[in-house]
Amino acid sequence: MPVSTPDAMEVRTRFAPSPTGYLHVGGARTALFCYLYARRHGGQFVLRVEDTDRERSTDESVRAILDGMAWLGLEHDEGPYFQTERLDRYREIVQRLLDEGNAYRCWSTPTELDAMRERARTEGRKPRYDGTWRDSEETPPSGVDPVIRFRNPLEGSVVIDDAAKGRIVIDNAELDDLVIQRADGTPTYNLSVVVDDMDMAITHVIRGDDHVNNTPRQINIAEALGARRPVYAHLPMILGEDGKRLSKRHGAVGVMQYAADGYLPEALLNYLVRLGWSHGDEEIFTLERMIELFDFDTINTSGSVFDSKKLDWMNQRYLQRLPNTALAAALAPHLTTLGIDAGPDSPTLAAVANLLRDRCVTLLEMAKSAECFYRAPVTFDEKAAAKWFVPATADVLEKTVARLATIDDWNAASVQGALEETVDAVGGGFSTLGPPLRLAITGGAASPAMNEVIALVGRDSVLQRISYAIGLCLDSD
């Protein structure tokens, strides 16, 4: 795949995931920050798939990444580029480094490397490659395919003015000669990423601070190639509640699982942008507002704890703000997943969604709550049924169904009037009628206002459900 040659002054960021699993929240936040910075500065956002680890990379993971990016609405301007389509370019660069004396072949075997590291530990030194073949004139062993190592500078230091973390200084003496090409001819991460950033003219590398240790190595390779150094911004890690890096054991899931669980992409983006970045006390940001405000100087320098309850709060705020038609459109796929058919003779989905919006945290929860509007319950809350589906309740429900059947103009106001008249007739207040009526109509012990629910469910279905519940009351004797 050809790589474009952009204007040297144009801001260009890249998101470069490895397709070895789903798009997790840490990756999604990195993609978001890259996207926001490019958009704010009128630049380009590049998507690059770093798939040279063929043993762990899968097409399924690639699809999960692309689906996650699309669901979040983080549209890339270029790509996706795949590193496996650029292997000839990496070999060309490795040969150039060899020709210019900036790389060399190394025949040390895994056993020899293990011995080097163990010897270093014993002597109190940092366990690493000791440069055996760096300037060796020995005859290479037969039958061993060499790796290619970068000839790292022995003196001086790498100074990184990190846009998020501040100045970082690493002595070159702390760095060994890393492998840039494996014995089978495939490039390593630190080589391919430098070549890609150089060829794609990436101006800003925004990534997690777990890459800080790679950065001085990559800078040295880039300088050996005469490449322009990008601005680096290393983001603090997202942490679990125990203060350790967020992982599956904390319940972390892929972005598309959040979609399946009924979170809105706008809410997840809003939550993620607040994990490591802030603008005063502002909590709710549209994507346009994020683009307007985002910059490196307000990135937090310490890790942020992923709080699922705060995400729930954020999602509920977004559900409450959506227009009825948009909320209904977002809810519809979750009803389909649950096998619920909101047909033309059923209550309008917009009306149902509007009634439930203040009671639900996710669209999936809303879809489950909406089921009673489209089909009669086949099971009932056990505790509530044991209390209310008893012979003494039958008379209350019989009076209710009789009064509801007389309504000419079926709406929430007329239903409320009929219920109030029934309560007056049976005595005991609405606490006598409300719980068994709610159980009969919805199957549960909690719901929005009953007059609103009954109005939406519709006359015929309501009367049938109450009549069925009366039978259950009488059969319980």
PDB file of N, CA and C in Angstrom, residues 130-212:
ATOM      1  N   ASP A 130      25.648  -8.019  25.639  1.00  0.00           N
ATOM      2  CA  ASP A 130      26.925  -7.387  25.989  1.00  0.00           C
ATOM      3  C   ASP A 130      27.752  -6.896  24.796  1.00  0.00           C
ATOM      4  N   GLY A 131      27.174  -6.945  23.584  1.00  0.00           N
ATOM      5  CA  GLY A 131      27.904  -6.425  22.423  1.00  0.00           C
ATOM      6  C   GLY A 131      28.941  -7.362  21.855  1.00  0.00           C
ATOM      7  N   THR A 132      28.801  -8.657  22.113  1.00  0.00           N
ATOM      8  CA  THR A 132      29.809  -9.632  21.671  1.00  0.00           C
ATOM      9  C   THR A 132      30.163  -9.472  20.198  1.00  0.00           C
ATOM     10  N   TRP A 133      29.195  -9.315  19.324  1.00  0.00           N
ATOM     11  CA  TRP A 133      29.447  -9.281  17.878  1.00  0.00           C
ATOM     12  C   TRP A 133      29.519  -7.854  17.330  1.00  0.00           C
ATOM     13  N   ARG A 134      29.483  -6.866  18.202  1.00  0.00           N
ATOM     14  CA  ARG A 134      29.450  -5.470  17.742  1.00  0.00           C
ATOM     15  C   ARG A 134      30.657  -5.130  16.864  1.00  0.00           C
ATOM     16  N   ASP A 135      31.822  -5.470  17.323  1.00  0.00           N
ATOM     17  CA  ASP A 135      33.048  -5.182  16.562  1.00  0.00           C
ATOM     18  C   ASP A 135      33.886  -6.435  16.357  1.00  0.00           C
ATOM     19  N   SER A 136      33.247  -7.586  16.474  1.00  0.00           N
ATOM     20  CA  SER A 136      33.980  -8.846  16.386  1.00  0.00           C
ATOM     21  C   SER A 136      34.459  -9.127  14.959  1.00  0.00           C
ATOM     22  N   GLU A 137      35.646  -9.713  14.880  1.00  0.00           N
ATOM     23  CA  GLU A 137      36.191 -10.144  13.584  1.00  0.00           C
ATOM     24  C   GLU A 137      36.261 -11.663  13.498  1.00  0.00           C
ATOM     25  N   GLU A 138      35.604 -12.321  14.449  1.00  0.00           N
ATOM     26  CA  GLU A 138      35.598 -13.786  14.452  1.00  0.00           C
ATOM     27  C   GLU A 138      34.781 -14.313  13.275  1.00  0.00           C
ATOM     28  N   THR A 139      35.112 -15.522  12.866  1.00  0.00           N
ATOM     29  CA  THR A 139      34.353 -16.173  11.798  1.00  0.00           C
ATOM     30  C   THR A 139      32.994 -16.584  12.341  1.00  0.00           C
ATOM     31  N   PRO A 140      31.929 -16.203  11.678  1.00  0.00           N
ATOM     32  CA  PRO A 140      30.593 -16.564  12.167  1.00  0.00           C
ATOM     33  C   PRO A 140      30.412 -18.081  12.212  1.00  0.00           C
ATOM     34  N   PRO A 141      29.658 -18.589  13.171  1.00  0.00           N
ATOM     35  CA  PRO A 141      29.407 -20.033  13.242  1.00  0.00           C
ATOM     36  C   PRO A 141      28.536 -20.492  12.087  1.00  0.00           C
ATOM     37  N   SER A 142      28.780 -21.675  11.615  1.00  0.00           N
ATOM     38  CA  SER A 142      27.978 -22.210  10.512  1.00  0.00           C
ATOM     39  C   SER A 142      26.643 -22.723  11.041  1.00  0.00           C
ATOM     40  N   GLY A 143      25.639 -22.666  10.181  1.00  0.00           N
ATOM     41  CA  GLY A 143      24.324 -23.205  10.537  1.00  0.00           C
ATOM     42  C   GLY A 143      23.498 -22.317  11.453  1.00  0.00           C
ATOM     43  N   VAL A 144      23.953 -21.081  11.695  1.00  0.00           N
ATOM     44  CA  VAL A 144      23.211 -20.156  12.557  1.00  0.00           C
ATOM     45  C   VAL A 144      22.822 -18.927  11.747  1.00  0.00           C
ATOM     46  N   ASP A 145      21.531 -18.631  11.679  1.00  0.00           N
ATOM     47  CA  ASP A 145      21.068 -17.421  10.995  1.00  0.00           C
ATOM     48  C   ASP A 145      21.174 -16.258  11.968  1.00  0.00           C
ATOM     49  N   PRO A 146      21.864 -15.203  11.580  1.00  0.00           N
ATOM     50  CA  PRO A 146      22.053 -14.093  12.516  1.00  0.00           C
ATOM     51  C   PRO A 146      20.826 -13.184  12.604  1.00  0.00           C
ATOM     52  N   VAL A 147      20.715 -12.515  13.736  1.00  0.00           N
ATOM     53  CA  VAL A 147      19.797 -11.394  13.843  1.00  0.00           C
ATOM     54  C   VAL A 147      20.576 -10.146  13.476  1.00  0.00           C
ATOM     55  N   ILE A 148      19.868  -9.043  13.241  1.00  0.00           N
ATOM     56  CA  ILE A 148      20.530  -7.769  12.975  1.00  0.00           C
ATOM     57  C   ILE A 148      20.284  -6.868  14.178  1.00  0.00           C
ATOM     58  N   ARG A 149      21.367  -6.289  14.713  1.00  0.00           N
ATOM     59  CA  ARG A 149      21.253  -5.391  15.854  1.00  0.00           C
ATOM     60  C   ARG A 149      21.615  -3.956  15.455  1.00  0.00           C
ATOM     61  N   PHE A 150      20.935  -3.016  16.068  1.00  0.00           N
ATOM     62  CA  PHE A 150      21.253  -1.614  15.868  1.00  0.00           C
ATOM     63  C   PHE A 150      22.482  -1.255  16.706  1.00  0.00           C
ATOM     64  N   ARG A 151      23.386  -0.510  16.119  1.00  0.00           N
ATOM     65  CA  ARG A 151      24.606  -0.092  16.822  1.00  0.00           C
ATOM     66  C   ARG A 151      24.274   1.180  17.610  1.00  0.00           C
ATOM     67  N   ASN A 152      23.821   0.994  18.840  1.00  0.00           N
ATOM     68  CA  ASN A 152      23.414   2.133  19.656  1.00  0.00           C
ATOM     69  C   ASN A 152      24.627   2.966  20.074  1.00  0.00           C
ATOM     70  N   PRO A 153      24.522   4.290  20.102  1.00  0.00           N
ATOM     71  CA  PRO A 153      25.643   5.108  20.580  1.00  0.00           C
ATOM     72  C   PRO A 153      26.065   4.688  21.993  1.00  0.00           C
ATOM     73  N   LEU A 154      27.366   4.718  22.240  1.00  0.00           N
ATOM     74  CA  LEU A 154      27.882   4.308  23.543  1.00  0.00           C
ATOM     75  C   LEU A 154      27.962   5.473  24.523  1.00  0.00           C
ATOM     76  N   GLU A 155      27.981   6.677  24.007  1.00  0.00           N
ATOM     77  CA  GLU A 155      28.135   7.851  24.861  1.00  0.00           C
ATOM     78  C   GLU A 155      26.967   8.817  24.645  1.00  0.00           C
ATOM     79  N   GLY A 156      26.919   9.812  25.507  1.00  0.00           N
ATOM     80  CA  GLY A 156      25.882  10.829  25.391  1.00  0.00           C
ATOM     81  C   GLY A 156      24.560  10.366  25.982  1.00  0.00           C
ATOM     82  N   SER A 157      23.534  11.128  25.720  1.00  0.00           N
ATOM     83  CA  SER A 157      22.214  10.812  26.260  1.00  0.00           C
ATOM     84  C   SER A 157      21.131  11.241  25.287  1.00  0.00           C
ATOM     85  N   VAL A 158      19.962  10.687  25.484  1.00  0.00           N
ATOM     86  CA  VAL A 158      18.783  11.053  24.694  1.00  0.00           C
ATOM     87  C   VAL A 158      17.913  11.946  25.570  1.00  0.00           C
ATOM     88  N   VAL A 159      17.626  13.138  25.086  1.00  0.00           N
ATOM     89  CA  VAL A 159      16.778  14.080  25.824  1.00  0.00           C
ATOM     90  C   VAL A 159      15.434  14.158  25.119  1.00  0.00           C
ATOM     91  N   ILE A 160      14.386  13.845  25.866  1.00  0.00           N
ATOM     92  CA  ILE A 160      13.027  13.848  25.308  1.00  0.00           C
ATOM     93  C   ILE A 160      12.223  14.921  26.019  1.00  0.00           C
ATOM     94  N   ASP A 161      11.784  15.920  25.279  1.00  0.00           N
ATOM     95  CA  ASP A 161      10.893  16.928  25.844  1.00  0.00           C
ATOM     96  C   ASP A 161       9.462  16.461  25.598  1.00  0.00           C
ATOM     97  N   ASP A 162       9.027  15.557  26.477  1.00  0.00           N
ATOM     98  CA  ASP A 162       7.726  14.925  26.317  1.00  0.00           C
ATOM     99  C   ASP A 162       6.611  15.942  26.566  1.00  0.00           C
ATOM    100  N   ALA A 163       5.673  16.024  25.634  1.00  0.00           N
ATOM    101  CA  ALA A 163       4.612  17.024  25.720  1.00  0.00           C
ATOM    102  C   ALA A 163       3.653  16.763  26.870  1.00  0.00           C
ATOM    103  N   ALA A 164       3.641  15.543  27.377  1.00  0.00           N
ATOM    104  CA  ALA A 164       2.751  15.220  28.497  1.00  0.00           C
ATOM    105  C   ALA A 164       3.512  15.045  29.803  1.00  0.00           C
ATOM    106  N   LYS A 165       4.702  14.437  29.756  1.00  0.00           N
ATOM    107  CA  LYS A 165       5.423  14.090  30.981  1.00  0.00           C
ATOM    108  C   LYS A 165       6.551  15.064  31.332  1.00  0.00           C
ATOM    109  N   GLY A 166       6.891  15.953  30.413  1.00  0.00           N
ATOM    110  CA  GLY A 166       8.013  16.845  30.665  1.00  0.00           C
ATOM    111  C   GLY A 166       9.325  16.240  30.177  1.00  0.00           C
ATOM    112  N   ARG A 167      10.438  16.822  30.599  1.00  0.00           N
ATOM    113  CA  ARG A 167      11.747  16.379  30.107  1.00  0.00           C
ATOM    114  C   ARG A 167      12.149  15.022  30.695  1.00  0.00           C
ATOM    115  N   ILE A 168      12.618  14.145  29.795  1.00  0.00           N
ATOM    116  CA  ILE A 168      13.109  12.820  30.176  1.00  0.00           C
ATOM    117  C   ILE A 168      14.510  12.682  29.596  1.00  0.00           C
ATOM    118  N   VAL A 169      15.469  12.278  30.401  1.00  0.00           N
ATOM    119  CA  VAL A 169      16.848  12.114  29.950  1.00  0.00           C
ATOM    120  C   VAL A 169      17.281  10.672  30.194  1.00  0.00           C
ATOM    121  N   ILE A 170      17.742  10.010  29.133  1.00  0.00           N
ATOM    122  CA  ILE A 170      18.195   8.618  29.219  1.00  0.00           C
ATOM    123  C   ILE A 170      19.632   8.547  28.707  1.00  0.00           C
ATOM    124  N   ASP A 171      20.544   8.037  29.527  1.00  0.00           N
ATOM    125  CA  ASP A 171      21.926   7.857  29.087  1.00  0.00           C
ATOM    126  C   ASP A 171      22.003   6.721  28.079  1.00  0.00           C
ATOM    127  N   ASN A 172      22.737   6.940  27.021  1.00  0.00           N
ATOM    128  CA  ASN A 172      22.907   5.877  26.031  1.00  0.00           C
ATOM    129  C   ASN A 172      23.587   4.649  26.627  1.00  0.00           C
ATOM    130  N   ALA A 173      24.366   4.860  27.671  1.00  0.00           N
ATOM    131  CA  ALA A 173      25.036   3.727  28.315  1.00  0.00           C
ATOM    132  C   ALA A 173      24.035   2.753  28.924  1.00  0.00           C
ATOM    133  N   GLU A 174      22.800   3.218  29.136  1.00  0.00           N
ATOM    134  CA  GLU A 174      21.763   2.360  29.705  1.00  0.00           C
ATOM    135  C   GLU A 174      21.093   1.494  28.650  1.00  0.00           C
ATOM    136  N   LEU A 175      21.376   1.754  27.387  1.00  0.00           N
ATOM    137  CA  LEU A 175      20.693   1.064  26.294  1.00  0.00           C
ATOM    138  C   LEU A 175      21.642   0.069  25.632  1.00  0.00           C
ATOM    139  N   ASP A 176      21.131  -1.133  25.358  1.00  0.00           N
ATOM    140  CA  ASP A 176      21.968  -2.096  24.648  1.00  0.00           C
ATOM    141  C   ASP A 176      21.669  -2.025  23.144  1.00  0.00           C
ATOM    142  N   ASP A 177      22.345  -2.854  22.397  1.00  0.00           N
ATOM    143  CA  ASP A 177      22.152  -2.895  20.944  1.00  0.00           C
ATOM    144  C   ASP A 177      20.954  -3.790  20.636  1.00  0.00           C
ATOM    145  N   LEU A 178      19.823  -3.184  20.457  1.00  0.00           N
ATOM    146  CA  LEU A 178      18.607  -3.977  20.310  1.00  0.00           C
ATOM    147  C   LEU A 178      18.524  -4.641  18.943  1.00  0.00           C
ATOM    148  N   VAL A 179      17.795  -5.746  18.902  1.00  0.00           N
ATOM    149  CA  VAL A 179      17.564  -6.464  17.645  1.00  0.00           C
ATOM    150  C   VAL A 179      16.562  -5.665  16.813  1.00  0.00           C
ATOM    151  N   ILE A 180      16.886  -5.414  15.557  1.00  0.00           N
ATOM    152  CA  ILE A 180      15.956  -4.716  14.662  1.00  0.00           C
ATOM    153  C   ILE A 180      15.427  -5.632  13.560  1.00  0.00           C
ATOM    154  N   GLN A 181      16.078  -6.782  13.374  1.00  0.00           N
ATOM    155  CA  GLN A 181      15.560  -7.779  12.431  1.00  0.00           C
ATOM    156  C   GLN A 181      15.840  -9.164  12.985  1.00  0.00           C
ATOM    157  N   ARG A 182      14.802  -9.984  13.018  1.00  0.00           N
ATOM    158  CA  ARG A 182      14.943 -11.346  13.549  1.00  0.00           C
ATOM    159  C   ARG A 182      15.683 -12.228  12.558  1.00  0.00           C
ATOM    160  N   ALA A 183      16.054 -13.407  13.028  1.00  0.00           N
ATOM    161  CA  ALA A 183      16.805 -14.336  12.183  1.00  0.00           C
ATOM    162  C   ALA A 183      16.009 -14.776  10.958  1.00  0.00           C
ATOM    163  N   ASP A 184      14.678 -14.719  11.045  1.00  0.00           N
ATOM    164  CA  ASP A 184      13.860 -15.121   9.899  1.00  0.00           C
ATOM    165  C   ASP A 184      13.627 -13.970   8.918  1.00  0.00           C
ATOM    166  N   GLY A 185      14.241 -12.817   9.182  1.00  0.00           N
ATOM    167  CA  GLY A 185      14.139 -11.694   8.271  1.00  0.00           C
ATOM    168  C   GLY A 185      13.007 -10.726   8.549  1.00  0.00           C
ATOM    169  N   THR A 186      12.220 -10.977   9.594  1.00  0.00           N
ATOM    170  CA  THR A 186      11.118 -10.072   9.916  1.00  0.00           C
ATOM    171  C   THR A 186      11.601  -8.959  10.839  1.00  0.00           C
ATOM    172  N   PRO A 187      11.036  -7.775  10.705  1.00  0.00           N
ATOM    173  CA  PRO A 187      11.483  -6.646  11.529  1.00  0.00           C
ATOM    174  C   PRO A 187      10.920  -6.744  12.938  1.00  0.00           C
ATOM    175  N   THR A 188      11.586  -6.105  13.866  1.00  0.00           N
ATOM    176  CA  THR A 188      11.047  -5.993  15.222  1.00  0.00           C
ATOM    177  C   THR A 188      10.254  -4.695  15.334  1.00  0.00           C
ATOM    178  N   TYR A 189       9.518  -4.588  16.411  1.00  0.00           N
ATOM    179  CA  TYR A 189       8.648  -3.427  16.630  1.00  0.00           C
ATOM    180  C   TYR A 189       9.414  -2.116  16.543  1.00  0.00           C
ATOM    181  N   ASN A 190      10.536  -2.017  17.247  1.00  0.00           N
ATOM    182  CA  ASN A 190      11.240  -0.736  17.339  1.00  0.00           C
ATOM    183  C   ASN A 190      11.796  -0.269  15.997  1.00  0.00           C
ATOM    184  N   LEU A 191      12.071  -1.179  15.102  1.00  0.00           N
ATOM    185  CA  LEU A 191      12.526  -0.786  13.772  1.00  0.00           C
ATOM    186  C   LEU A 191      11.353  -0.361  12.906  1.00  0.00           C
ATOM    187  N   SER A 192      10.318  -1.200  12.842  1.00  0.00           N
ATOM    188  CA  SER A 192       9.203  -0.924  11.927  1.00  0.00           C
ATOM    189  C   SER A 192       8.462   0.345  12.304  1.00  0.00           C
ATOM    190  N   VAL A 193       8.323   0.608  13.600  1.00  0.00           N
ATOM    191  CA  VAL A 193       7.589   1.798  14.009  1.00  0.00           C
ATOM    192  C   VAL A 193       8.344   3.065  13.619  1.00  0.00           C
ATOM    193  N   VAL A 194       9.657   3.034  13.698  1.00  0.00           N
ATOM    194  CA  VAL A 194      10.456   4.194  13.293  1.00  0.00           C
ATOM    195  C   VAL A 194      10.327   4.435  11.790  1.00  0.00           C
ATOM    196  N   VAL A 195      10.428   3.365  11.025  1.00  0.00           N
ATOM    197  CA  VAL A 195      10.334   3.495   9.573  1.00  0.00           C
ATOM    198  C   VAL A 195       8.952   4.018   9.176  1.00  0.00           C
ATOM    199  N   ASP A 196       7.915   3.478   9.804  1.00  0.00           N
ATOM    200  CA  ASP A 196       6.560   3.924   9.490  1.00  0.00           C
ATOM    201  C   ASP A 196       6.355   5.394   9.834  1.00  0.00           C
ATOM    202  N   ASP A 197       6.782   5.780  11.028  1.00  0.00           N
ATOM    203  CA  ASP A 197       6.615   7.177  11.424  1.00  0.00           C
ATOM    204  C   ASP A 197       7.397   8.106  10.497  1.00  0.00           C
ATOM    205  N   MET A 198       8.561   7.658  10.046  1.00  0.00           N
ATOM    206  CA  MET A 198       9.363   8.452   9.126  1.00  0.00           C
ATOM    207  C   MET A 198       8.677   8.550   7.763  1.00  0.00           C
ATOM    208  N   ASP A 199       8.269   7.413   7.210  1.00  0.00           N
ATOM    209  CA  ASP A 199       7.665   7.407   5.875  1.00  0.00           C
ATOM    210  C   ASP A 199       6.313   8.121   5.848  1.00  0.00           C
ATOM    211  N   MET A 200       5.585   8.027   6.935  1.00  0.00           N
ATOM    212  CA  MET A 200       4.255   8.632   6.995  1.00  0.00           C
ATOM    213  C   MET A 200       4.279  10.058   7.539  1.00  0.00           C
ATOM    214  N   ALA A 201       5.499  10.552   7.788  1.00  0.00           N
ATOM    215  CA  ALA A 201       5.696  11.933   8.242  1.00  0.00           C
ATOM    216  C   ALA A 201       4.861  12.259   9.477  1.00  0.00           C
ATOM    217  N   ILE A 202       4.862  11.334  10.426  1.00  0.00           N
ATOM    218  CA  ILE A 202       4.125  11.551  11.671  1.00  0.00           C
ATOM    219  C   ILE A 202       4.827  12.648  12.474  1.00  0.00           C
ATOM    220  N   THR A 203       4.070  13.654  12.863  1.00  0.00           N
ATOM    221  CA  THR A 203       4.652  14.781  13.601  1.00  0.00           C
ATOM    222  C   THR A 203       4.493  14.645  15.106  1.00  0.00           C
ATOM    223  N   HIS A 204       3.467  13.901  15.534  1.00  0.00           N
ATOM    224  CA  HIS A 204       3.182  13.765  16.964  1.00  0.00           C
ATOM    225  C   HIS A 204       2.842  12.313  17.282  1.00  0.00           C
ATOM    226  N   VAL A 205       3.639  11.714  18.144  1.00  0.00           N
ATOM    227  CA  VAL A 205       3.407  10.343  18.588  1.00  0.00           C
ATOM    228  C   VAL A 205       2.762  10.410  19.965  1.00  0.00           C
ATOM    229  N   ILE A 206       1.498  10.063  20.020  1.00  0.00           N
ATOM    230  CA  ILE A 206       0.725  10.096  21.268  1.00  0.00           C
ATOM    231  C   ILE A 206       0.401   8.651  21.618  1.00  0.00           C
ATOM    232  N   ARG A 207       0.867   8.189  22.764  1.00  0.00           N
ATOM    233  CA  ARG A 207       0.704   6.786  23.139  1.00  0.00           C
ATOM    234  C   ARG A 207       0.844   6.635  24.641  1.00  0.00           C
ATOM    235  N   GLY A 208       0.578   5.433  25.140  1.00  0.00           N
ATOM    236  CA  GLY A 208       0.653   5.178  26.564  1.00  0.00           C
ATOM    237  C   GLY A 208       2.077   5.254  27.085  1.00  0.00           C
ATOM    238  N   ASP A 209       2.218   5.584  28.372  1.00  0.00           N
ATOM    239  CA  ASP A 209       3.580   5.741  28.902  1.00  0.00           C
ATOM    240  C   ASP A 209       4.281   4.412  29.174  1.00  0.00           C
ATOM    241  N   ASP A 210       3.640   3.304  28.824  1.00  0.00           N
ATOM    242  CA  ASP A 210       4.361   2.029  28.833  1.00  0.00           C
ATOM    243  C   ASP A 210       5.363   1.962  27.686  1.00  0.00           C
ATOM    244  N   HIS A 211       5.295   2.931  26.763  1.00  0.00           N
ATOM    245  CA  HIS A 211       6.241   2.977  25.644  1.00  0.00           C
ATOM    246  C   HIS A 211       7.430   3.885  25.913  1.00  0.00           C
ATOM    247  N   VAL A 212       7.476   4.516  27.081  1.00  0.00           N
ATOM    248  CA  VAL A 212       8.566   5.464  27.357  1.00  0.00           C
ATOM    249  C   VAL A 212       9.931   4.810  27.183  1.00  0.00           C
TER     250      VAL A 212
END
